[in-house]
């Protein structure tokens, strides 16, 4: 198996110091301009550069590069045994993916609040949601939608993994953890409390205000409802949240701290304050007269992203444990990575450096060479800067993109923020299991820099060898996870 491609690394180098260490190279990078391509040897290489200055920011470039070798220890191999979601297309996984394959837009006019005076009046809003069978009526009335989505998606994922409550009650629950994050938390509960404070005084604030607002409550409520006593917390890294959770959950399993992790993301921020806030950021499309065509990744006429919501949750399990209990194995999680742009609060690096290094690290963690990857579920939010920055990064990592297909789930369901990576991980896994890629809709005038097949407007049959799913968030948070068909 070939070594990780050097094209990504060459873009980092202006000045290079080199010495032999254990048959490899010790490299020090500073500045961000390419002057040469460095061929990494096929033998195991590790380099640990010293911290160097890059403008006013101190940066540490430290990547472990080796000839890819996938994990073989069944205790450390991680498989997906269950999936659950709440989406604009409902809570059934097959229905969700069939709608995507059909190229159907889930973007509608907002009716949750009066948006008639707003510059943006549409979103990927969930309609007719029901938690029946998963949350009791009293609790349902109190909970923020963010946590309702989490509980329903989480419990459906457990059911999909043949881990209903009766089965869970026979297992060692200290070996099963929960890691479901959110970018915004219980925003409706928060705004209701602010309104109560301003209109009626602090004594009218609900006692549920604090617990139902904080971002860790999704994981906590799911654990409380199911009795799961393993690692339980949340991660909040804006729109990269769910992938961060997958990556951290996998590492708990690899370290032997858990046999099963229930992981993903949840979000419900389509509200007066949520939409208003993103309008203020100038981040949203304002295509009110053609809202179904508003989310158009890589199209020259894109004008911002479309808000979405929901929850996507995976049951991640050590292969050893899954085989022992006869679990249904859907796909395999090979690895992942997280990095930071260290550049700007909302804008991505134009050179894609943080993103490209994240993809490289994810492939190293997965034991996968770039040549093995033939599908990318892109972050692709339909923003002017973000779409091209991601493409630039992909081109740095993958020398030959002729066999790669790349699509944008957000073109149909909008941007689910902290839930986006969860929903898109499920779309990636369904692409693996069905052999069909959903289209990127609203592709009519592609940017000339985008030379990768974006599966424009119509689904395509494609046997996925290795697929990656990208998620990036405000603050420069980058995350990539790697999936593949399960092979014993």
Short mmCIF file of N, CA, C and O in Angstrom, two decimals, residues 73-199:
data_model
loop_
_atom_site.label_atom_id
_atom_site.label_comp_id
_atom_site.label_asym_id
_atom_site.label_seq_id
_atom_site.Cartn_x
_atom_site.Cartn_y
_atom_site.Cartn_z
N UNK A 73 -7.01 -5.73 15.08
CA UNK A 73 -7.45 -6.19 16.40
C UNK A 73 -8.95 -5.96 16.53
O UNK A 73 -9.42 -4.82 16.46
N UNK A 74 -9.74 -7.03 16.71
CA UNK A 74 -11.19 -6.85 16.81
C UNK A 74 -11.63 -6.00 17.99
O UNK A 74 -12.74 -5.50 18.00
N UNK A 75 -10.75 -5.82 18.97
CA UNK A 75 -11.08 -4.92 20.08
C UNK A 75 -10.98 -3.46 19.66
O UNK A 75 -11.62 -2.59 20.26
N UNK A 76 -10.16 -3.20 18.64
CA UNK A 76 -9.94 -1.82 18.22
C UNK A 76 -10.61 -1.48 16.89
O UNK A 76 -10.73 -0.30 16.55
N UNK A 77 -11.03 -2.49 16.17
CA UNK A 77 -11.84 -2.22 14.98
C UNK A 77 -13.22 -1.78 15.43
O UNK A 77 -13.81 -2.37 16.35
N UNK A 78 -13.75 -0.76 14.79
CA UNK A 78 -15.02 -0.18 15.22
C UNK A 78 -16.03 -0.30 14.09
O UNK A 78 -15.76 0.13 12.95
N UNK A 79 -17.18 -0.86 14.39
CA UNK A 79 -18.22 -1.03 13.39
C UNK A 79 -19.46 -0.25 13.80
O UNK A 79 -19.67 0.09 14.96
N UNK A 80 -20.27 0.05 12.80
CA UNK A 80 -21.54 0.73 13.01
C UNK A 80 -22.63 -0.34 13.05
O UNK A 80 -22.81 -1.09 12.08
N UNK A 81 -23.33 -0.41 14.18
CA UNK A 81 -24.35 -1.44 14.32
C UNK A 81 -25.77 -0.87 14.40
O UNK A 81 -26.74 -1.63 14.43
N UNK A 82 -25.89 0.45 14.43
CA UNK A 82 -27.21 1.06 14.47
C UNK A 82 -27.16 2.51 14.04
O UNK A 82 -26.15 3.19 14.22
N UNK A 83 -28.27 2.99 13.46
CA UNK A 83 -28.37 4.38 13.05
C UNK A 83 -29.77 4.89 13.37
O UNK A 83 -30.75 4.16 13.24
N UNK A 84 -29.84 6.15 13.78
CA UNK A 84 -31.13 6.77 14.06
C UNK A 84 -31.08 8.24 13.71
O UNK A 84 -30.04 8.89 13.84
N UNK A 85 -32.21 8.77 13.25
CA UNK A 85 -32.22 10.19 12.89
C UNK A 85 -33.60 10.80 13.08
O UNK A 85 -34.61 10.11 13.18
N UNK A 86 -33.59 12.11 13.13
CA UNK A 86 -34.79 12.94 12.99
C UNK A 86 -34.41 13.96 11.93
O UNK A 86 -33.39 14.65 12.05
N UNK A 87 -35.20 14.05 10.87
CA UNK A 87 -34.84 14.91 9.75
C UNK A 87 -36.06 15.59 9.16
O UNK A 87 -37.20 15.29 9.52
N UNK A 88 -35.80 16.47 8.22
CA UNK A 88 -36.88 17.15 7.53
C UNK A 88 -37.71 16.16 6.71
O UNK A 88 -38.86 16.44 6.36
N UNK A 89 -37.15 14.97 6.45
CA UNK A 89 -37.87 13.92 5.74
C UNK A 89 -38.42 12.86 6.69
O UNK A 89 -38.79 11.76 6.25
N UNK A 90 -38.45 13.13 7.97
CA UNK A 90 -38.99 12.18 8.93
C UNK A 90 -37.89 11.45 9.69
O UNK A 90 -36.71 11.83 9.65
N UNK A 91 -38.29 10.38 10.38
CA UNK A 91 -37.36 9.66 11.26
C UNK A 91 -37.04 8.25 10.78
O UNK A 91 -36.39 7.50 11.50
N UNK A 92 -37.47 7.92 9.58
CA UNK A 92 -37.17 6.60 9.03
C UNK A 92 -35.94 6.72 8.12
O UNK A 92 -35.91 7.54 7.19
N UNK A 93 -34.93 5.90 8.40
CA UNK A 93 -33.66 5.99 7.67
C UNK A 93 -33.85 5.77 6.17
O UNK A 93 -33.34 6.53 5.35
N UNK A 94 -34.57 4.72 5.79
CA UNK A 94 -34.74 4.41 4.37
C UNK A 94 -35.53 5.51 3.65
O UNK A 94 -35.18 5.89 2.52
N UNK A 95 -36.56 6.03 4.29
CA UNK A 95 -37.34 7.12 3.69
C UNK A 95 -36.44 8.34 3.50
O UNK A 95 -36.48 9.01 2.46
N UNK A 96 -35.65 8.64 4.50
CA UNK A 96 -34.72 9.78 4.44
C UNK A 96 -33.80 9.64 3.23
O UNK A 96 -33.67 10.57 2.42
N UNK A 97 -33.19 8.47 3.07
CA UNK A 97 -32.22 8.32 1.99
C UNK A 97 -32.91 8.24 0.63
O UNK A 97 -32.37 8.74 -0.38
N UNK A 98 -34.08 7.66 0.56
CA UNK A 98 -34.80 7.61 -0.71
C UNK A 98 -35.17 9.02 -1.18
O UNK A 98 -35.11 9.31 -2.39
N UNK A 99 -35.56 9.88 -0.24
CA UNK A 99 -35.85 11.27 -0.60
C UNK A 99 -34.61 11.95 -1.15
O UNK A 99 -34.67 12.74 -2.11
N UNK A 100 -33.46 11.67 -0.53
CA UNK A 100 -32.21 12.23 -1.03
C UNK A 100 -31.90 11.71 -2.42
O UNK A 100 -31.49 12.47 -3.32
N UNK A 101 -32.07 10.41 -2.63
CA UNK A 101 -31.81 9.83 -3.95
C UNK A 101 -32.71 10.43 -5.02
O UNK A 101 -32.31 10.60 -6.17
N UNK A 102 -33.92 10.76 -4.63
CA UNK A 102 -34.87 11.37 -5.57
C UNK A 102 -34.53 12.82 -5.88
O UNK A 102 -35.08 13.41 -6.82
N UNK A 103 -33.62 13.39 -5.10
CA UNK A 103 -33.26 14.79 -5.30
C UNK A 103 -34.34 15.75 -4.83
O UNK A 103 -34.46 16.86 -5.35
N UNK A 104 -35.09 15.34 -3.83
CA UNK A 104 -36.18 16.17 -3.34
C UNK A 104 -35.68 17.20 -2.33
O UNK A 104 -34.94 16.87 -1.41
N UNK A 105 -36.08 18.42 -2.49
CA UNK A 105 -35.71 19.46 -1.54
C UNK A 105 -36.64 19.42 -0.33
O UNK A 105 -37.86 19.29 -0.46
N UNK A 106 -36.04 19.54 0.85
CA UNK A 106 -36.82 19.61 2.09
C UNK A 106 -36.95 21.03 2.60
O UNK A 106 -37.38 21.24 3.74
N UNK A 107 -36.59 22.00 1.79
CA UNK A 107 -36.62 23.40 2.21
C UNK A 107 -38.02 23.96 2.01
O UNK A 107 -38.60 23.84 0.92
N UNK A 108 -38.57 24.57 3.04
CA UNK A 108 -39.92 25.13 3.00
C UNK A 108 -39.95 26.50 3.66
O UNK A 108 -38.96 26.92 4.28
N UNK A 109 -41.07 27.18 3.54
CA UNK A 109 -41.25 28.45 4.25
C UNK A 109 -41.37 28.19 5.74
O UNK A 109 -41.96 27.19 6.17
N UNK A 110 -40.82 29.06 6.53
CA UNK A 110 -40.85 28.93 8.00
C UNK A 110 -42.26 29.26 8.50
O UNK A 110 -42.84 30.29 8.14
N UNK A 111 -42.81 28.37 9.34
CA UNK A 111 -44.10 28.67 9.97
C UNK A 111 -44.04 28.52 11.49
O UNK A 111 -45.06 28.62 12.17
N UNK A 112 -42.85 28.31 12.03
CA UNK A 112 -42.67 28.15 13.47
C UNK A 112 -42.80 29.49 14.21
O UNK A 112 -43.15 29.55 15.38
N UNK A 113 -42.49 30.55 13.51
CA UNK A 113 -42.67 31.90 14.04
C UNK A 113 -42.98 32.81 12.85
O UNK A 113 -42.87 32.39 11.69
N UNK A 114 -43.39 34.01 13.11
CA UNK A 114 -43.74 34.94 12.04
C UNK A 114 -42.46 35.51 11.43
O UNK A 114 -41.82 36.39 12.00
N UNK A 115 -42.10 34.98 10.28
CA UNK A 115 -40.88 35.42 9.61
C UNK A 115 -41.16 36.36 8.46
O UNK A 115 -40.27 36.66 7.66
N UNK A 116 -42.37 36.86 8.37
CA UNK A 116 -42.77 37.66 7.21
C UNK A 116 -41.95 38.93 7.04
O UNK A 116 -41.78 39.41 5.91
N UNK A 117 -41.41 39.47 8.12
CA UNK A 117 -40.61 40.69 8.02
C UNK A 117 -39.11 40.40 7.93
O UNK A 117 -38.31 41.34 7.82
N UNK A 118 -38.74 39.13 7.96
CA UNK A 118 -37.32 38.75 7.95
C UNK A 118 -36.78 38.76 6.52
O UNK A 118 -37.50 38.49 5.55
N UNK A 119 -35.49 39.03 6.40
CA UNK A 119 -34.82 38.98 5.09
C UNK A 119 -34.75 37.56 4.56
O UNK A 119 -34.61 37.34 3.37
N UNK A 120 -34.83 36.57 5.47
CA UNK A 120 -34.85 35.15 5.10
C UNK A 120 -36.09 34.52 5.72
O UNK A 120 -36.30 34.61 6.93
N UNK A 121 -36.90 33.89 4.90
CA UNK A 121 -38.19 33.37 5.37
C UNK A 121 -38.36 31.86 5.13
O UNK A 121 -39.46 31.34 5.13
N UNK A 122 -37.25 31.16 4.94
CA UNK A 122 -37.33 29.74 4.62
C UNK A 122 -36.19 29.00 5.33
O UNK A 122 -35.19 29.59 5.74
N UNK A 123 -36.36 27.68 5.46
CA UNK A 123 -35.36 26.85 6.13
C UNK A 123 -35.70 25.38 5.91
O UNK A 123 -36.78 25.04 5.40
N UNK A 124 -34.81 24.51 6.35
CA UNK A 124 -35.08 23.08 6.36
C UNK A 124 -35.77 22.72 7.67
O UNK A 124 -35.24 21.94 8.47
N UNK A 125 -36.95 23.28 7.87
CA UNK A 125 -37.69 23.12 9.12
C UNK A 125 -38.40 21.76 9.16
O UNK A 125 -38.99 21.32 8.18
N UNK A 126 -38.35 21.11 10.31
CA UNK A 126 -39.04 19.84 10.50
C UNK A 126 -40.50 20.11 10.84
O UNK A 126 -40.81 20.92 11.73
N UNK A 127 -41.39 19.47 10.12
CA UNK A 127 -42.83 19.61 10.35
C UNK A 127 -43.39 18.28 10.85
O UNK A 127 -42.88 17.22 10.54
N UNK A 128 -44.45 18.34 11.61
CA UNK A 128 -45.20 17.14 12.03
C UNK A 128 -44.32 16.13 12.77
O UNK A 128 -44.50 14.91 12.64
N UNK A 129 -43.38 16.63 13.56
CA UNK A 129 -42.55 15.73 14.36
C UNK A 129 -43.36 15.14 15.51
O UNK A 129 -44.16 15.81 16.15
N UNK A 130 -43.13 13.86 15.77
CA UNK A 130 -43.78 13.20 16.90
C UNK A 130 -42.76 12.38 17.67
O UNK A 130 -41.96 11.66 17.08
N UNK A 131 -42.80 12.51 18.99
CA UNK A 131 -41.91 11.73 19.85
C UNK A 131 -42.65 10.55 20.49
O UNK A 131 -42.13 9.91 21.40
N UNK A 132 -43.86 10.28 20.01
CA UNK A 132 -44.68 9.23 20.60
C UNK A 132 -43.94 7.89 20.61
O UNK A 132 -43.35 7.48 19.61
N UNK A 133 -43.96 7.24 21.75
CA UNK A 133 -43.29 5.97 21.90
C UNK A 133 -41.87 6.10 22.40
O UNK A 133 -41.23 5.08 22.75
N UNK A 134 -41.37 7.32 22.47
CA UNK A 134 -39.99 7.55 22.89
C UNK A 134 -39.88 8.51 24.08
O UNK A 134 -38.94 8.42 24.86
N UNK A 135 -40.81 9.45 24.19
CA UNK A 135 -40.78 10.43 25.28
C UNK A 135 -42.20 10.54 25.84
O UNK A 135 -43.17 10.67 25.07
N UNK A 136 -42.34 10.51 27.15
CA UNK A 136 -43.67 10.62 27.73
C UNK A 136 -44.20 12.04 27.55
O UNK A 136 -43.44 13.01 27.39
N UNK A 137 -45.51 12.17 27.58
CA UNK A 137 -46.17 13.43 27.27
C UNK A 137 -45.74 14.60 28.13
O UNK A 137 -45.52 15.71 27.65
N UNK A 138 -45.60 14.39 29.43
CA UNK A 138 -45.23 15.46 30.35
C UNK A 138 -43.83 15.98 30.05
O UNK A 138 -43.59 17.19 29.99
N UNK A 139 -42.92 15.06 29.84
CA UNK A 139 -41.55 15.46 29.53
C UNK A 139 -41.49 16.13 28.17
O UNK A 139 -40.78 17.12 27.98
N UNK A 140 -42.25 15.62 27.22
CA UNK A 140 -42.27 16.18 25.87
C UNK A 140 -42.69 17.65 25.89
O UNK A 140 -42.13 18.48 25.16
N UNK A 141 -43.64 18.00 26.73
CA UNK A 141 -44.11 19.39 26.80
C UNK A 141 -43.05 20.33 27.36
O UNK A 141 -43.04 21.51 27.05
N UNK A 142 -42.16 19.83 28.18
CA UNK A 142 -41.14 20.66 28.81
C UNK A 142 -39.86 20.78 27.99
O UNK A 142 -39.16 21.78 28.06
N UNK A 143 -39.55 19.75 27.23
CA UNK A 143 -38.25 19.66 26.56
C UNK A 143 -38.13 20.62 25.39
O UNK A 143 -39.09 20.86 24.64
N UNK A 144 -36.93 21.11 25.19
CA UNK A 144 -36.59 21.82 23.96
C UNK A 144 -36.55 20.82 22.82
O UNK A 144 -36.20 19.64 23.01
N UNK A 145 -36.91 21.27 21.61
CA UNK A 145 -36.89 20.37 20.46
C UNK A 145 -35.52 19.73 20.25
O UNK A 145 -35.41 18.59 19.78
N UNK A 146 -34.47 20.46 20.58
CA UNK A 146 -33.12 19.93 20.42
C UNK A 146 -32.95 18.60 21.14
O UNK A 146 -32.38 17.65 20.59
N UNK A 147 -33.47 18.53 22.36
CA UNK A 147 -33.33 17.29 23.15
C UNK A 147 -34.36 16.25 22.74
O UNK A 147 -34.10 15.05 22.86
N UNK A 148 -35.52 16.68 22.27
CA UNK A 148 -36.49 15.72 21.74
C UNK A 148 -35.90 14.97 20.54
O UNK A 148 -35.99 13.74 20.45
N UNK A 149 -35.29 15.74 19.63
CA UNK A 149 -34.68 15.12 18.46
C UNK A 149 -33.60 14.12 18.88
O UNK A 149 -33.48 13.03 18.32
N UNK A 150 -32.80 14.51 19.86
CA UNK A 150 -31.71 13.66 20.33
C UNK A 150 -32.24 12.35 20.91
O UNK A 150 -31.73 11.27 20.60
N UNK A 151 -33.26 12.44 21.76
CA UNK A 151 -33.80 11.24 22.40
C UNK A 151 -34.41 10.29 21.38
O UNK A 151 -34.20 9.07 21.44
N UNK A 152 -35.16 10.84 20.43
CA UNK A 152 -35.79 9.98 19.43
C UNK A 152 -34.74 9.35 18.52
O UNK A 152 -34.76 8.14 18.28
N UNK A 153 -33.79 10.14 18.04
CA UNK A 153 -32.75 9.60 17.16
C UNK A 153 -31.89 8.58 17.90
O UNK A 153 -31.55 7.52 17.36
N UNK A 154 -31.53 8.89 19.15
CA UNK A 154 -30.70 7.99 19.93
C UNK A 154 -31.38 6.66 20.22
O UNK A 154 -30.77 5.58 20.08
N UNK A 155 -32.65 6.72 20.61
CA UNK A 155 -33.37 5.48 20.92
C UNK A 155 -33.64 4.66 19.65
O UNK A 155 -33.59 3.42 19.68
N UNK A 156 -33.89 5.35 18.55
CA UNK A 156 -34.09 4.62 17.28
C UNK A 156 -32.78 3.95 16.84
O UNK A 156 -32.80 2.84 16.28
N UNK A 157 -31.66 4.61 17.08
CA UNK A 157 -30.36 4.00 16.75
C UNK A 157 -30.12 2.75 17.59
O UNK A 157 -29.64 1.73 17.08
N UNK A 158 -30.45 2.81 18.87
CA UNK A 158 -30.29 1.64 19.74
C UNK A 158 -31.20 0.50 19.29
O UNK A 158 -30.79 -0.66 19.27
N UNK A 159 -32.43 0.83 18.92
CA UNK A 159 -33.34 -0.20 18.41
C UNK A 159 -32.78 -0.82 17.13
O UNK A 159 -32.86 -2.04 16.94
N UNK A 160 -32.21 0.01 16.27
CA UNK A 160 -31.65 -0.47 15.02
C UNK A 160 -30.49 -1.42 15.27
O UNK A 160 -30.22 -2.33 14.47
N UNK A 161 -29.80 -1.22 16.39
CA UNK A 161 -28.66 -2.07 16.76
C UNK A 161 -29.08 -3.28 17.58
O UNK A 161 -28.23 -3.98 18.14
N UNK A 162 -30.38 -3.52 17.66
CA UNK A 162 -30.91 -4.60 18.50
C UNK A 162 -30.53 -4.41 19.96
O UNK A 162 -30.17 -5.36 20.67
N UNK A 163 -30.61 -3.16 20.39
CA UNK A 163 -30.30 -2.81 21.78
C UNK A 163 -31.49 -2.10 22.42
O UNK A 163 -31.36 -1.01 22.97
N UNK A 164 -32.65 -2.73 22.30
CA UNK A 164 -33.81 -2.21 23.00
C UNK A 164 -33.61 -2.29 24.50
O UNK A 164 -32.66 -2.91 24.99
N UNK A 165 -34.52 -1.69 25.26
CA UNK A 165 -34.32 -1.59 26.69
C UNK A 165 -34.21 -2.95 27.38
O UNK A 165 -33.41 -3.12 28.30
N UNK A 166 -34.97 -3.92 26.94
CA UNK A 166 -34.89 -5.25 27.56
C UNK A 166 -33.52 -5.87 27.36
O UNK A 166 -32.98 -6.51 28.27
N UNK A 167 -32.93 -5.66 26.19
CA UNK A 167 -31.59 -6.18 25.93
C UNK A 167 -30.56 -5.40 26.74
O UNK A 167 -29.66 -5.98 27.36
N UNK A 168 -30.68 -4.07 26.75
CA UNK A 168 -29.74 -3.25 27.51
C UNK A 168 -29.72 -3.63 28.99
O UNK A 168 -28.66 -3.62 29.63
N UNK A 169 -30.88 -3.99 29.51
CA UNK A 169 -30.97 -4.31 30.94
C UNK A 169 -30.22 -5.60 31.30
O UNK A 169 -29.99 -5.88 32.48
N UNK A 170 -29.84 -6.37 30.29
CA UNK A 170 -29.08 -7.59 30.56
C UNK A 170 -27.57 -7.38 30.38
O UNK A 170 -26.78 -8.29 30.61
N UNK A 171 -27.19 -6.17 29.98
CA UNK A 171 -25.79 -5.90 29.64
C UNK A 171 -25.10 -5.08 30.73
O UNK A 171 -25.75 -4.50 31.61
N UNK A 172 -23.78 -5.01 30.65
CA UNK A 172 -23.00 -4.17 31.55
C UNK A 172 -23.06 -2.74 31.03
O UNK A 172 -22.32 -2.35 30.11
N UNK A 173 -23.94 -1.93 31.62
CA UNK A 173 -24.17 -0.58 31.09
C UNK A 173 -23.03 0.38 31.40
O UNK A 173 -22.97 1.47 30.82
N UNK A 174 -22.12 -0.02 32.27
CA UNK A 174 -20.96 0.83 32.52
C UNK A 174 -19.99 0.79 31.34
O UNK A 174 -19.06 1.59 31.28
N UNK A 175 -20.23 -0.15 30.41
CA UNK A 175 -19.38 -0.27 29.23
C UNK A 175 -20.02 0.36 27.99
O UNK A 175 -19.54 0.19 26.88
N UNK A 176 -21.14 1.08 28.20
CA UNK A 176 -21.85 1.72 27.08
C UNK A 176 -21.96 3.20 27.38
O UNK A 176 -22.49 3.60 28.42
N UNK A 177 -21.46 4.05 26.49
CA UNK A 177 -21.45 5.49 26.72
C UNK A 177 -22.28 6.26 25.71
O UNK A 177 -22.78 5.71 24.72
N UNK A 178 -22.43 7.55 25.98
CA UNK A 178 -23.22 8.44 25.13
C UNK A 178 -22.43 9.71 24.87
O UNK A 178 -21.91 10.34 25.81
N UNK A 179 -22.35 10.12 23.61
CA UNK A 179 -21.63 11.33 23.25
C UNK A 179 -22.35 12.00 22.09
O UNK A 179 -22.00 11.83 20.93
N UNK A 180 -23.39 12.74 22.42
CA UNK A 180 -24.17 13.47 21.42
C UNK A 180 -24.02 14.96 21.70
O UNK A 180 -24.37 15.42 22.79
N UNK A 181 -23.52 15.69 20.74
CA UNK A 181 -23.25 17.11 20.94
C UNK A 181 -24.26 18.01 20.25
O UNK A 181 -25.08 17.56 19.44
N UNK A 182 -24.17 19.29 20.57
CA UNK A 182 -25.02 20.30 19.95
C UNK A 182 -24.24 21.61 19.85
O UNK A 182 -23.48 21.95 20.76
N UNK A 183 -24.43 22.32 18.77
CA UNK A 183 -23.77 23.60 18.63
C UNK A 183 -24.41 24.68 19.47
O UNK A 183 -23.72 25.53 20.04
N UNK A 184 -25.74 24.66 19.58
CA UNK A 184 -26.47 25.76 20.24
C UNK A 184 -27.19 25.34 21.51
O UNK A 184 -27.55 26.19 22.31
N UNK A 185 -27.46 24.06 21.71
CA UNK A 185 -28.17 23.62 22.90
C UNK A 185 -29.65 23.96 22.85
O UNK A 185 -30.24 24.14 21.78
N UNK A 186 -30.25 24.05 24.02
CA UNK A 186 -31.70 24.30 24.11
C UNK A 186 -32.04 25.76 23.92
O UNK A 186 -32.38 26.47 24.88
N UNK A 187 -32.01 26.23 22.70
CA UNK A 187 -32.15 27.67 22.43
C UNK A 187 -33.56 28.19 22.69
O UNK A 187 -33.74 29.33 23.12
N UNK A 188 -34.58 27.37 22.42
CA UNK A 188 -35.96 27.82 22.65
C UNK A 188 -36.22 28.01 24.14
O UNK A 188 -36.85 28.99 24.57
N UNK A 189 -35.74 27.09 24.96
CA UNK A 189 -35.88 27.22 26.41
C UNK A 189 -35.15 28.48 26.89
O UNK A 189 -35.64 29.20 27.76
N UNK A 190 -34.01 28.76 26.30
CA UNK A 190 -33.24 29.95 26.69
C UNK A 190 -34.00 31.23 26.34
O UNK A 190 -34.14 32.13 27.19
N UNK A 191 -34.51 31.32 25.11
CA UNK A 191 -35.21 32.55 24.72
C UNK A 191 -36.52 32.72 25.50
O UNK A 191 -36.89 33.84 25.83
N UNK A 192 -37.19 31.61 25.83
CA UNK A 192 -38.41 31.70 26.65
C UNK A 192 -38.08 32.27 28.03
O UNK A 192 -38.84 33.07 28.58
N UNK A 193 -36.93 31.86 28.57
CA UNK A 193 -36.53 32.36 29.89
C UNK A 193 -36.19 33.84 29.84
O UNK A 193 -36.52 34.60 30.77
N UNK A 194 -35.55 34.27 28.77
CA UNK A 194 -35.23 35.70 28.63
C UNK A 194 -36.52 36.52 28.52
O UNK A 194 -36.64 37.59 29.14
N UNK A 195 -37.46 36.02 27.75
CA UNK A 195 -38.75 36.72 27.64
C UNK A 195 -39.46 36.79 28.99
O UNK A 195 -40.02 37.84 29.36
N UNK A 196 -39.45 35.70 29.74
CA UNK A 196 -40.08 35.70 31.07
C UNK A 196 -39.40 36.71 31.99
O UNK A 196 -40.08 37.43 32.74
N UNK A 197 -38.09 36.75 31.94
CA UNK A 197 -37.34 37.70 32.78
C UNK A 197 -37.70 39.14 32.43
O UNK A 197 -37.97 39.96 33.33
N UNK A 198 -37.71 39.48 31.16
CA UNK A 198 -37.94 40.85 30.74
C UNK A 198 -39.39 41.29 30.94
O UNK A 198 -39.66 42.46 31.26
N UNK A 199 -40.33 40.37 30.77
CA UNK A 199 -41.75 40.74 30.83
C UNK A 199 -42.37 40.57 32.21
O UNK A 199 -43.25 41.35 32.60
#
